[in-house]
Short mmCIF file of C-alpha atoms in Angstrom, two decimals:
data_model
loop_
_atom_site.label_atom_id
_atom_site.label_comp_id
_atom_site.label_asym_id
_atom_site.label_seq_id
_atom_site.Cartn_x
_atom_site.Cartn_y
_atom_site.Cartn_z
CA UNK A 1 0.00 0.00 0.00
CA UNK A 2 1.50 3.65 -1.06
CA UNK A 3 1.48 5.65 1.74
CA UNK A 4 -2.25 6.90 3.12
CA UNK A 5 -3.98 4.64 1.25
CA UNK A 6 -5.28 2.72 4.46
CA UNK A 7 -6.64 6.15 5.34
CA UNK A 8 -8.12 6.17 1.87
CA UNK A 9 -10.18 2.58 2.25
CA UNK A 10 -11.79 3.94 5.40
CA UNK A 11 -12.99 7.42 3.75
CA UNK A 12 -14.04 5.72 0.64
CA UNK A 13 -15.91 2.73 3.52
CA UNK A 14 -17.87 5.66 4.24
CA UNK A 15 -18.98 6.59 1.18
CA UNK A 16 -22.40 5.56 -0.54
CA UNK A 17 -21.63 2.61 -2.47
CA UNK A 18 -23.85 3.90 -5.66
CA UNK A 19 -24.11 7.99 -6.45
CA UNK A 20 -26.07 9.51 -9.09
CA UNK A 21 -24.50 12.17 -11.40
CA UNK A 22 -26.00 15.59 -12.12
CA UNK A 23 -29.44 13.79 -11.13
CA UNK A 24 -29.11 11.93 -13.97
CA UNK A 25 -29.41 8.33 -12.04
CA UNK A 26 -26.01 7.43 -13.78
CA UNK A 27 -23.88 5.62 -11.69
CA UNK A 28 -20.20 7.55 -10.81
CA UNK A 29 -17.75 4.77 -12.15
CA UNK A 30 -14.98 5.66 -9.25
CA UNK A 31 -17.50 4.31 -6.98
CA UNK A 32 -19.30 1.52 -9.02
CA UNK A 33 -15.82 -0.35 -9.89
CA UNK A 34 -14.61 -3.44 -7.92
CA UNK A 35 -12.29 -2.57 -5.31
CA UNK A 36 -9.26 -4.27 -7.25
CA UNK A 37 -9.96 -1.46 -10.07
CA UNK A 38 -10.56 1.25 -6.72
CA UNK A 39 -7.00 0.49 -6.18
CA UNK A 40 -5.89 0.76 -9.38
CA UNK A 41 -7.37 4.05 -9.93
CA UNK A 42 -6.34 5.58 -6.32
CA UNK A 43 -2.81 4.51 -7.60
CA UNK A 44 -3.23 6.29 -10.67
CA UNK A 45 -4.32 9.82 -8.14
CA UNK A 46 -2.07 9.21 -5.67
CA UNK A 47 -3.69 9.59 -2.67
CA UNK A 48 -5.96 11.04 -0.49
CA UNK A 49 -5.49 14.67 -1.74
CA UNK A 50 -6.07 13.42 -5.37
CA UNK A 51 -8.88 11.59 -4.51
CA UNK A 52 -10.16 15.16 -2.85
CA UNK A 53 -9.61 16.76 -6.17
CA UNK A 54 -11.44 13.99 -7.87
CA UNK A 55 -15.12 14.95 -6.06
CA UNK A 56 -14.34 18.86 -5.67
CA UNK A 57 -13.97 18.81 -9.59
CA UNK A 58 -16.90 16.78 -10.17
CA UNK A 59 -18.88 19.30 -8.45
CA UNK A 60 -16.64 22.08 -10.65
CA UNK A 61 -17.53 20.37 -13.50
CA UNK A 62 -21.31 19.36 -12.98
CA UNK A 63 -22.04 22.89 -12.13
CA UNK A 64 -19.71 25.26 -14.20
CA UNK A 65 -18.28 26.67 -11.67
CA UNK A 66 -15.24 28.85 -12.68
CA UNK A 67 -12.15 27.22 -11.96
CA UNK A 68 -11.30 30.52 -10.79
CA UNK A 69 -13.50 29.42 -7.37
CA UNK A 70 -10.30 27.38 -6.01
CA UNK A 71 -8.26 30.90 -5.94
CA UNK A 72 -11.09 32.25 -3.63
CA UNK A 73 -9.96 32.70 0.12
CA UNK A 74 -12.99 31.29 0.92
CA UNK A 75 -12.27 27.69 -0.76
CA UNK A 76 -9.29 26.65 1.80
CA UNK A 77 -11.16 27.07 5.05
CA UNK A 78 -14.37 25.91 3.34
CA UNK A 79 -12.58 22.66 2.98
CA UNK A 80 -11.12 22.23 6.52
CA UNK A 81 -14.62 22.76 7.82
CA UNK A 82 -15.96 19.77 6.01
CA UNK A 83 -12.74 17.68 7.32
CA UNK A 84 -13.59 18.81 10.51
CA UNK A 85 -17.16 18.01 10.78
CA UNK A 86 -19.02 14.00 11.55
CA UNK A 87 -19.99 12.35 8.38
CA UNK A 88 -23.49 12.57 9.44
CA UNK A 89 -23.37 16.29 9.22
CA UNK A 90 -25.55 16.87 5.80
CA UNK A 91 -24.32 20.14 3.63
CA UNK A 92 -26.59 23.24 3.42
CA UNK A 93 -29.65 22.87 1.30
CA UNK A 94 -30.28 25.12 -1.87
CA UNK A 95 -32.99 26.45 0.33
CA UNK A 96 -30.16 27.30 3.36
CA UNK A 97 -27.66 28.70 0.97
CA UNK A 98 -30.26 31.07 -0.29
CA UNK A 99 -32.26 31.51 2.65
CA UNK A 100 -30.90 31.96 6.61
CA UNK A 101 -27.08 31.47 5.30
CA UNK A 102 -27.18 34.27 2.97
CA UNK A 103 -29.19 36.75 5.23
CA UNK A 104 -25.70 35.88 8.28
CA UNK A 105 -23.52 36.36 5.92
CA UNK A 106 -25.25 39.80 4.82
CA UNK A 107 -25.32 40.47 8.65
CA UNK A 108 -21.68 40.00 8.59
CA UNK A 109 -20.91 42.44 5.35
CA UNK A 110 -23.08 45.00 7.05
CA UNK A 111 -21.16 44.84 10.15
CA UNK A 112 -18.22 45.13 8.33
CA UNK A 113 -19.12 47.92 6.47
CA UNK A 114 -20.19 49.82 9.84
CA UNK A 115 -16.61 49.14 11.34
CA UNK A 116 -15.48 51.19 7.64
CA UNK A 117 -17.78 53.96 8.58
CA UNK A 118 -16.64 54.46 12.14
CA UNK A 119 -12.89 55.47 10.64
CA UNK A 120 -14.24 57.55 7.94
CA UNK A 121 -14.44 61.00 10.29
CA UNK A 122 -10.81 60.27 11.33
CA UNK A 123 -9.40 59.54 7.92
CA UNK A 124 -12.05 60.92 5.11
CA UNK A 125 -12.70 58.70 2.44
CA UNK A 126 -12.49 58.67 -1.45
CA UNK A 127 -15.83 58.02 -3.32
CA UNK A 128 -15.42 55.99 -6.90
CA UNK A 129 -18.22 55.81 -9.00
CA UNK A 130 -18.16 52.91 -12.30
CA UNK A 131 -20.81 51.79 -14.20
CA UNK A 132 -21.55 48.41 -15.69
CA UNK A 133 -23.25 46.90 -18.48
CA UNK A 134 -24.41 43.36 -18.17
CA UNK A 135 -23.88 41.84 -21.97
CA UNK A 136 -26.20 39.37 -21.49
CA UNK A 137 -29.43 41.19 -19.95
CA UNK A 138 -28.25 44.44 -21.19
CA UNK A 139 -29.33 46.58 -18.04
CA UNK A 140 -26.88 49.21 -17.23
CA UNK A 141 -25.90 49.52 -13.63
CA UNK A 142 -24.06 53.03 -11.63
CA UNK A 143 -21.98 51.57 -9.21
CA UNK A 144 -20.32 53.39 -6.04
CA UNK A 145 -17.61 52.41 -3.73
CA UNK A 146 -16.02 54.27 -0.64
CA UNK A 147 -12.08 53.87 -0.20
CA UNK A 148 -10.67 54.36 3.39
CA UNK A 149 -7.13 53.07 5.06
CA UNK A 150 -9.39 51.03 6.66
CA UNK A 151 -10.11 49.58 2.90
CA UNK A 152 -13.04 49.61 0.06
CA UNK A 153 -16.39 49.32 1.39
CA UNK A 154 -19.34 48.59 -1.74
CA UNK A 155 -22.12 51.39 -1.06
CA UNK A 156 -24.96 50.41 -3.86
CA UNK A 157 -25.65 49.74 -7.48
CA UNK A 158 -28.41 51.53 -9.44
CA UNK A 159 -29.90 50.44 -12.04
CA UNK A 160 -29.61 52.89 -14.63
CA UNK A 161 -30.97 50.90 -18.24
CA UNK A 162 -33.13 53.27 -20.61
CA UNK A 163 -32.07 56.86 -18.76
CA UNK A 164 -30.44 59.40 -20.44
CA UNK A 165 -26.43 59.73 -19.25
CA UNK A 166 -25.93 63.13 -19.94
CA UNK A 167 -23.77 65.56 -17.20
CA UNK A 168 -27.03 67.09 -15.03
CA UNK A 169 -27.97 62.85 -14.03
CA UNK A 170 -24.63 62.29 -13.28
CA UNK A 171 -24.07 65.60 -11.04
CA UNK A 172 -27.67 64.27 -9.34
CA UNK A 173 -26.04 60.27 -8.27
CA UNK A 174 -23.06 62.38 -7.30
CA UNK A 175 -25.40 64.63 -5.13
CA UNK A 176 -27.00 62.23 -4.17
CA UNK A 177 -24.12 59.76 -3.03
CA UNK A 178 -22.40 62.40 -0.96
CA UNK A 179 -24.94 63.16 0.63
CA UNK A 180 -25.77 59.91 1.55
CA UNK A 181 -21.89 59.03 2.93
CA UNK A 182 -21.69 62.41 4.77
CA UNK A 183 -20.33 65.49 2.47
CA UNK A 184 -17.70 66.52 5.37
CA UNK A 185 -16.40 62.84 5.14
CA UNK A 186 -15.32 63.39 1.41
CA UNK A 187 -12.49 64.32 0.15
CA UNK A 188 -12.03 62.82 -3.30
CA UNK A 189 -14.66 61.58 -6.39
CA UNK A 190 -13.36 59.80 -8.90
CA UNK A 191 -14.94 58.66 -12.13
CA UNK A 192 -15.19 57.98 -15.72
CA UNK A 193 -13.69 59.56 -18.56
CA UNK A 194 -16.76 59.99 -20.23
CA UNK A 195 -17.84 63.53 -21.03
CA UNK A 196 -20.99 63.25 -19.38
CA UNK A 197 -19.09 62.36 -16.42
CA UNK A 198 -15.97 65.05 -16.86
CA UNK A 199 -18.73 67.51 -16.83
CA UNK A 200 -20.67 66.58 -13.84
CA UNK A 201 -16.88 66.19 -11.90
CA UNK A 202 -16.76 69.73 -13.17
CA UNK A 203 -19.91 70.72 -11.54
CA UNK A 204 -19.56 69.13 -8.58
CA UNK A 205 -16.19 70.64 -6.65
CA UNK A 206 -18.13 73.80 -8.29
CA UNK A 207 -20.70 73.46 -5.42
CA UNK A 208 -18.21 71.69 -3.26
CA UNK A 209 -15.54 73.41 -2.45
CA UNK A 210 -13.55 71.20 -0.37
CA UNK A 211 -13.58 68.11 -2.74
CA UNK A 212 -11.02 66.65 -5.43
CA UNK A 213 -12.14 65.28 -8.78
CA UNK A 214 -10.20 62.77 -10.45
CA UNK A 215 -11.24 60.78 -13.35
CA UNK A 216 -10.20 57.24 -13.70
CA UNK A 217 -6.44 56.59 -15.06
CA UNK A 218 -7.75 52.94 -15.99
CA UNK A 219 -10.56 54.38 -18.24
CA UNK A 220 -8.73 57.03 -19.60
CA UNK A 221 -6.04 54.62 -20.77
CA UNK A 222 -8.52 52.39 -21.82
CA UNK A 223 -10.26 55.04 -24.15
CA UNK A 224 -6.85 55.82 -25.62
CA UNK A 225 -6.31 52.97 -26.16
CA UNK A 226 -9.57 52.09 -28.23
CA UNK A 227 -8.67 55.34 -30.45
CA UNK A 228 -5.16 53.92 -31.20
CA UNK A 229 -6.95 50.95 -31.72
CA UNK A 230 -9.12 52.83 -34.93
CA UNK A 231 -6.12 54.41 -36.49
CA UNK A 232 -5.84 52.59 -39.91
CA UNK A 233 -2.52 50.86 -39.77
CA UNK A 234 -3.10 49.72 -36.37
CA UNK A 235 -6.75 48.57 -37.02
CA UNK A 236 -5.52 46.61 -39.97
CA UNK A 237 -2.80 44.76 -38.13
CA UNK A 238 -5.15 44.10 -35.07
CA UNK A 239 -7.72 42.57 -37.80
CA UNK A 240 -4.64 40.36 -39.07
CA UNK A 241 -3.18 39.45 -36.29
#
């Protein structure tokens, strides 16, 4: 036996002996083979980590989940948990995850966000505003974040499909925003490159004083960028590359 593999017979003795894929009432073949092939096939994964990899991915792969997922600092602890706990501890229900878990974990992100707020008189914060468009529904969202030392904290998204963008409904979310946050806790707005949005910055350290408007370096490069992009000998190589 290579070594953990004893270790390996008594988690896979736990195991149900026949598990349907995807719902599908096919049988999962790792499970379904003799034990002679079992061993063949843990030799082939090489142990109990492999053989971890094995299920994760199955779920990865049933569900489309972006491999991506694994990176999250979520995914490590979320693992350890489930090592920790009895095998007759069940996992969440759909109904859990979208019910009771999700309102504790907005709890949490509130409380979080409170903890922000309580530095931002001491060390002013820096509002961003971004918008969004979501290709596949094509709804347009306005977007605004609040950057401390104490780090970003996600204020609220507006749904902004079908209104006209022009400077005087920007200057009105800006209004509105700083308002909202506490004008004396802001020292900074930054923003789009747009020139709906280079207007209403315009406007607004007009009315207040005390602020700084900055528009975003990322857009701005990215909108040179797309202009470099339409000058003819550069278009034509893009399109041949």
């Amino acid at each position: 036996m290579y070594q953990g593999e004893s270790v390996v017979e008594e988690i896979v003795s736990r195991l149900p002996k026949s598990v349907s894929i995807a719902g599908h009432g096919r049988k999962d073949p790792f499970l379904s083979k003799p034990k002679s092939q079992q061993m063949t096939l843990k030799s082939m994964v090489k142990g109990i980590r492999n053989m971890l990899g094995r299920y994760v991915g199955k779920w990865f792969y049933d569900k489309g989940i972006p491999f991506d997922a694994a990176n999250s600092p979520y995914f490590p602890p979320m693992v350890s948990a489930i090592q920790r706990v009895e095998p007759e501890v069940k996992p969440p229900t759909a109904y859990e995850l979208s019910g009771p878990i999700l309102d504790e974990e907005v709890k949490e992100v509130k409380k979080w966000i409170e903890e922000y707020k309580q530095s931002w008189p001491r060390t002013s914060i820096t509002l961003m505003s971004d918008g969004w468009l979501n290709k596949v529904s094509k709804k347009e969202f306005l977007n605004f974040l609040a950057y401390s030392p104490k780090g970003t904290a996600f204020l609220s998204s507006k749904d902004v499909s079908g209104t006209k963008k022009d400077a005087n409904f920007y200057i009105r979310q800006y209004d509105q925003i700083v308002e909202e946050v506490g004008d004396k806790h802001v020292v900074q707005f930054i923003t789009d490159n747009t020139r709906a949005c280079v207007s209403a910055g315009s406007k607004l350290i007009d009315t207040r004083k005390h602020l700084v408007w900055t528009p975003c370096a990322a857009h701005s490069i990215d909108l040179m960028l797309e202009e470099i992009g339409e000058i003819k000998i550069v278009k034509e190589t893009l399109e041949e590359a």
